[in-house]
Coordinates of C-alpha atoms and ligand atoms in Angstrom, one line a residue:
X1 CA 79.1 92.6 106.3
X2 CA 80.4 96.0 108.1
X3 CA 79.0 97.3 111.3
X4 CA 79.4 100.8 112.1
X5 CA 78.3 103.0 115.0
X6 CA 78.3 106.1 115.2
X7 CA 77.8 108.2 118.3
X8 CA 75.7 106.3 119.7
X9 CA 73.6 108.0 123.1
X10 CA 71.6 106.3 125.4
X11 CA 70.5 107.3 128.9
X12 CA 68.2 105.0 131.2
X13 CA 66.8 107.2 133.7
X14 CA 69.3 109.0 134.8
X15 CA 71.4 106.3 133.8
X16 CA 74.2 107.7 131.1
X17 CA 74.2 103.8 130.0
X18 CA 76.1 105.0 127.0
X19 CA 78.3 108.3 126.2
X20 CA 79.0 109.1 122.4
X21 CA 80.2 106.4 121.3
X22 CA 81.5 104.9 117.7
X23 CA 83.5 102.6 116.2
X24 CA 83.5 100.4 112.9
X25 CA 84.1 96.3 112.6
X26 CA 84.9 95.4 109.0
X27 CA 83.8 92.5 107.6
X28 CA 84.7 89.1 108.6
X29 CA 86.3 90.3 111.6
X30 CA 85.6 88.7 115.4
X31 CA 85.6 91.5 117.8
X32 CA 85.3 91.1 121.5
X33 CA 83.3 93.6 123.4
X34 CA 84.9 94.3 126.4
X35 CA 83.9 95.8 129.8
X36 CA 83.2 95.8 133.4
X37 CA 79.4 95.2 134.4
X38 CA 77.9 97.7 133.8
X39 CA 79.4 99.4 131.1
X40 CA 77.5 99.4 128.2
X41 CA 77.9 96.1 125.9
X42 CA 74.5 94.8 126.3
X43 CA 73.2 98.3 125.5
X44 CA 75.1 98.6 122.7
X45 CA 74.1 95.3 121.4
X46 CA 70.1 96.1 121.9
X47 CA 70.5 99.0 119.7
X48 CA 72.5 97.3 117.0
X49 CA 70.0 94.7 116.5
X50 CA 67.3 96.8 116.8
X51 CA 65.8 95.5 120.7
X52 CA 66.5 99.2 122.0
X53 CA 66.3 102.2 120.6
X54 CA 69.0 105.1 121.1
X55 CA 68.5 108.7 122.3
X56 CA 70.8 110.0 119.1
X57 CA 73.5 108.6 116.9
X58 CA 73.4 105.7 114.5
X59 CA 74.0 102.3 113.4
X60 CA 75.1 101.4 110.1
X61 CA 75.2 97.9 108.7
X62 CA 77.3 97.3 105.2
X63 CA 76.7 101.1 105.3
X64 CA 72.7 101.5 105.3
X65 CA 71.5 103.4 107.9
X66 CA 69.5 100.9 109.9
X67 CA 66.9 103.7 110.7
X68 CA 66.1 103.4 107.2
X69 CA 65.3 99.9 106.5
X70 CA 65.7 97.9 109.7
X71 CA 63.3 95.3 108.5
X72 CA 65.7 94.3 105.6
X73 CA 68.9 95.2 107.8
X74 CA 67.5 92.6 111.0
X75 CA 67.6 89.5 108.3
X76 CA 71.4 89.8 107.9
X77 CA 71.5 89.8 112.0
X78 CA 71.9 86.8 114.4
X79 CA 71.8 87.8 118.1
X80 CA 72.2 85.4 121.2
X81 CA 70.9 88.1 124.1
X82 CA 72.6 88.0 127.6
X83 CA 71.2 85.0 129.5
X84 CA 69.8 83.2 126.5
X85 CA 66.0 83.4 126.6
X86 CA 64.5 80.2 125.3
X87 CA 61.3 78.1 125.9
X88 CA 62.6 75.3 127.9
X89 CA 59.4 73.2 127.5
X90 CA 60.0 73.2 123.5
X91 CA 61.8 70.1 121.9
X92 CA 65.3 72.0 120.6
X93 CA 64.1 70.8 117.4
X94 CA 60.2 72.1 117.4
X95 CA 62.0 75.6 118.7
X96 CA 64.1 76.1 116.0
X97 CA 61.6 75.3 113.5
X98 CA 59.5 78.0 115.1
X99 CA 62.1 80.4 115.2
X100 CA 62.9 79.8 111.5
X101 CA 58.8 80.2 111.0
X102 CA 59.8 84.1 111.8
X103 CA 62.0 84.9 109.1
X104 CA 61.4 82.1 106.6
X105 CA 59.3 80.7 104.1
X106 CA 58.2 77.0 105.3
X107 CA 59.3 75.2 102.0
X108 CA 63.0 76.7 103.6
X109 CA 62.3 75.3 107.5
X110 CA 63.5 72.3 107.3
X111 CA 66.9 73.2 105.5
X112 CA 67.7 75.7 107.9
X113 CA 67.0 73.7 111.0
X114 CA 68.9 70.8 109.6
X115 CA 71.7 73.2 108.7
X116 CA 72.0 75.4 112.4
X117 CA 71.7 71.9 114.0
X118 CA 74.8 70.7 112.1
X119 CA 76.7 74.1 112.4
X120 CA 76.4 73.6 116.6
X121 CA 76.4 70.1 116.9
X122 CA 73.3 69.5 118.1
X123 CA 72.2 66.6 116.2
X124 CA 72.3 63.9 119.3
X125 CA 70.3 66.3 121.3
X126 CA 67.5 67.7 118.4
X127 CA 65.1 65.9 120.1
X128 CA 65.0 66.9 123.5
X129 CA 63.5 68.9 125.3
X130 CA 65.2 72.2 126.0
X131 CA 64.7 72.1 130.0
X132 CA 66.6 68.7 129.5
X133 CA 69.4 70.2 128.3
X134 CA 73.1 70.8 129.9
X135 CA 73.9 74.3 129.6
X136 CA 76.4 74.1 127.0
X137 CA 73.8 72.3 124.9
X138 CA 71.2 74.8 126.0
X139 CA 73.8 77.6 125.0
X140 CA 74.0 75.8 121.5
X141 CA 70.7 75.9 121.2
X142 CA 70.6 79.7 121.8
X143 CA 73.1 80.0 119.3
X144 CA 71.3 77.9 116.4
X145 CA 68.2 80.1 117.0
X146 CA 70.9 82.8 116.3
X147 CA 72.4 81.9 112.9
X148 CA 68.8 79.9 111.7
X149 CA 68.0 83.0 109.0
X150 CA 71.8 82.1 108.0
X151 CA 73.0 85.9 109.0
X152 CA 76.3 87.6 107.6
X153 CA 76.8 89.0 111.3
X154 CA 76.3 87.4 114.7
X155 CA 76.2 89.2 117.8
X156 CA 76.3 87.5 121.0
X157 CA 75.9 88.7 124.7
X158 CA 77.9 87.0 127.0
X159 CA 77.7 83.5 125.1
X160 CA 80.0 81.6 127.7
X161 CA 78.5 82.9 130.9
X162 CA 77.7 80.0 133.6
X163 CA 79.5 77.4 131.5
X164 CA 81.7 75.2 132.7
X165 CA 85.8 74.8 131.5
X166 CA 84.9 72.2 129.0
X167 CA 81.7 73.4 127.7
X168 CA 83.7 77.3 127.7
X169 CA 86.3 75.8 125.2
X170 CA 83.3 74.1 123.0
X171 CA 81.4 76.7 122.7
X172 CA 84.6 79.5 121.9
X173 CA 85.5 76.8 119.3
X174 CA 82.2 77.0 117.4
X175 CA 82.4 81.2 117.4
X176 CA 85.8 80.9 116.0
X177 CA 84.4 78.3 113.3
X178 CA 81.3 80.7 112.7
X179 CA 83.5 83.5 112.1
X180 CA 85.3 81.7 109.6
X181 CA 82.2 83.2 107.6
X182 CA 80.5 85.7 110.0
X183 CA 81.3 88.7 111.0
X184 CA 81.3 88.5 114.7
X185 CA 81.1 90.8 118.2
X186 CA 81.3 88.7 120.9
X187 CA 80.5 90.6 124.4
X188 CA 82.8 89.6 127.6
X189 CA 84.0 90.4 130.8
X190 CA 86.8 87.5 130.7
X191 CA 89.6 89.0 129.1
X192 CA 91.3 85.3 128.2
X193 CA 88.1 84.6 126.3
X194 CA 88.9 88.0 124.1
X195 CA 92.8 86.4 123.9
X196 CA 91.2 82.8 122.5
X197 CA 88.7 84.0 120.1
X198 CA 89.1 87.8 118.9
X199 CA 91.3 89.2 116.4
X200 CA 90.2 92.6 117.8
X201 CA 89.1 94.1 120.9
X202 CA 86.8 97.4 121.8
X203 CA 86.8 98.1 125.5
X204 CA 84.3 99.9 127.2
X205 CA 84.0 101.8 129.9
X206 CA 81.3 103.8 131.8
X207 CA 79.5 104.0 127.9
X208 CA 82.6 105.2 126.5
X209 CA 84.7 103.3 124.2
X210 CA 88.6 103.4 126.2
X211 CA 90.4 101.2 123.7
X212 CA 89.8 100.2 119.9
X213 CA 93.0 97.4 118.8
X214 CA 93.9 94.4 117.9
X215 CA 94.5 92.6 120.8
X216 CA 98.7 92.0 119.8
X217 CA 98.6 95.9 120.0
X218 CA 96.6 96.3 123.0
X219 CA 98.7 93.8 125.0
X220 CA 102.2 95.8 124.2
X221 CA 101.0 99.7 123.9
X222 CA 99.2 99.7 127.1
X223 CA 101.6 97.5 129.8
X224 CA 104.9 98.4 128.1
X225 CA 106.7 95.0 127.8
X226 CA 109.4 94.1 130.1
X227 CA 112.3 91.8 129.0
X228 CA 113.9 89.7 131.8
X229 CA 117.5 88.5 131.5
X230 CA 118.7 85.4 133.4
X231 CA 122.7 85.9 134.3
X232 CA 125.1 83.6 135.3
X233 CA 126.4 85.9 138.1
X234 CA 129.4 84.1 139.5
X235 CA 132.0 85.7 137.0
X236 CA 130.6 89.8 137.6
X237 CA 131.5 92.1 139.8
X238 CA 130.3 96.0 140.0
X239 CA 129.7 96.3 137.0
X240 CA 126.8 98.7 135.7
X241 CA 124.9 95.9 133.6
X242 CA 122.2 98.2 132.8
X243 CA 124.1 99.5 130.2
X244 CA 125.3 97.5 126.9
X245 CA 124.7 94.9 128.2
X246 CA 125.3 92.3 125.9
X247 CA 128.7 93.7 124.9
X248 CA 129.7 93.2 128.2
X249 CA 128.1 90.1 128.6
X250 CA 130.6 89.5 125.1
X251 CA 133.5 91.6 126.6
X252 CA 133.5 89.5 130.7
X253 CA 133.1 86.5 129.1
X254 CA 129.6 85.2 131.0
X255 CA 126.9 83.4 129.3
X256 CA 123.4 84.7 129.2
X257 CA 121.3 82.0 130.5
X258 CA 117.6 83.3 128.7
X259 CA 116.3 86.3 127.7
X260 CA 112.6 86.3 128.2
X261 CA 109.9 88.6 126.5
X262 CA 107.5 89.5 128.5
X263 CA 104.1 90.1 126.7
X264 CA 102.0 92.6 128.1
X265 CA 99.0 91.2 129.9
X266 CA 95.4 91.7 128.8
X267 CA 93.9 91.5 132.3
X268 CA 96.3 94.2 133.7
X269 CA 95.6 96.5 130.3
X270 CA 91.7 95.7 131.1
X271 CA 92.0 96.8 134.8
X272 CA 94.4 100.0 133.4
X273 CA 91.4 100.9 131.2
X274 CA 88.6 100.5 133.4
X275 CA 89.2 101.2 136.8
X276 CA 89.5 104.6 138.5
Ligands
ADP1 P1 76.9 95.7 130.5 O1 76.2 94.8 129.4 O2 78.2 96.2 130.1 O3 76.9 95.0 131.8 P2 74.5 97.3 130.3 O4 74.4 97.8 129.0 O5 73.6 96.2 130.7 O6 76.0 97.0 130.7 O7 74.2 98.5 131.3 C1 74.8 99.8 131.2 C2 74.2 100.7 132.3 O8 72.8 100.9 132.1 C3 74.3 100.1 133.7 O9 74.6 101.2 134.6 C4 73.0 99.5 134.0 O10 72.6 99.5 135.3 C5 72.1 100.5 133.2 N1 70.9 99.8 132.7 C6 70.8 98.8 131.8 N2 69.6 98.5 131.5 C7 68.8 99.3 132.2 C8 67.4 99.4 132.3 N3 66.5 98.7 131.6 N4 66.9 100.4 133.1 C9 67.7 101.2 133.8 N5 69.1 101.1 133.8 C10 69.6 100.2 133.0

């Protein structure tokens, strides 16, 4: 299913949290939501699944107008919020089956809270209690309550915040397998995390949108790559090797050692884009 937005306005306060913006994710594809703190994404996510609403502008999902029939549009939506919200005195397995009580009939609990168990691999740890629970499994957890109405899109906040290394690469390994079928947005402000997951990559900025790629794009429009030649130097001598320079390395007679490419680097194109 397709996501658009379209100039979307939302001010807290006096807080311009988000400045006209838009863009479209097609279906099937895993974009990462990228940005400072502070710049917008959790906004942006509240409003597309309905927690918030804008000032002006709108969201369209598989082009419906959400504003039209959000109660049918919120069933094809999984969400894991920023910080992951769950009752922590709740058995993982008693949670889910009360979050599944929200969208679905009961004859359906029980296959769905089998199923979201299996997708996350949660199975050893269905019956503990949440407060129990490392924060990768905790995370896990978050993210079965996300996907247990079996959504076409899943949107999660920040899903690898306060892991550690190990539990990071788990839990980027089960978006990626989700997305195989989901269309995903996947907030961060670790730009390797956008790298290992994302085909695509929407940064934000001060509630405007500053960049809208794929991330192979991103990393050689912004930096400009730079190519780095290794010589064997002992044979030259003032020569201009700027120019031509493998004809001359042809013409002298010297070997060139490696030629290396050097890809443009997402953190510098982040701190390009969002810094003053
Ligand atoms: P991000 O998720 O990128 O860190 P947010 O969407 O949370 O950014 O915040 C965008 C801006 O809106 C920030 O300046 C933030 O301080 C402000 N903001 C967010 N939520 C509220 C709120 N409930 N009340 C007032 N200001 C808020």
């Amino acid at each position: 299913m397709s996501v658009k937005v379209e100039r979307l306005v939302k001010t807290y306060d006096k807080t311009r949290a988000l400045d006209d913006i838009s863009f479209e994710i097609q279906s099937g594809e895993i974009v990462g939501f990228l940005g400072p703190n502070g710049a917008g994404k959790s906004t942006t996510m509240k409003i597309i699944t309905g927690c918030l609403a804008s000032d002006s502008g709108d969201v369209f999902i598989n082009g419906v107008n959400t504003k039209d029939n959000f109660k049918e549009i919120k069933k094809t939506i999984g969400y894991l919020p920023e910080n992951n919200p769950l009752y922590l005195n709740m058995y993982v397995k008693e949670y889910l089956e009360y979050s599944a009580s929200m969208y679905l009939d009961s004859k359906k609990i029980n296959a769905a809270v089998e199923n979201a168990i299996q997708a996350v691999g949660l199975s050893s740890h269905k019956s503990k209690r949440i407060g129990e629970l490392s924060k990768g499994y905790k995370q896990r957890t978050g993210i079965a309550r996300a996907i247990i109405h079996n959504p076409s899109i899943l949107i999660l906040d920040e899903p690898t915040t306060g892991l550690d290394p190990n539990q990071i690469l788990e839990i980027r390994n089960l978006i990626k397998e989700l997305g195989k079928e989901k269309t995903v947005i996947l907030s961060t402000h670790i730009m390797q995390e956008a790298e290992a997951v994302c085909d695509r990559a929407l940064i934000i900025n001060k509630g405007k949108i500053v960049a809208d790629d794929s991330l192979k794009n991103l990393k050689t429009k912004n930096t400009g790559d730079s190519t780095i030649v290794e010589f064997d130097l002992k044979n030259i001598s003032g020569v201009d090797f700027q120019k031509k320079i493998n004809e001359f390395a042809q013409k002298e007679g010297f070997s060139i050692l490696s030629i290396t490419k050097n890809k443009g680097n997402l953190e510098n194109i982040f701190r390009e884009l969002t810094t003053e």
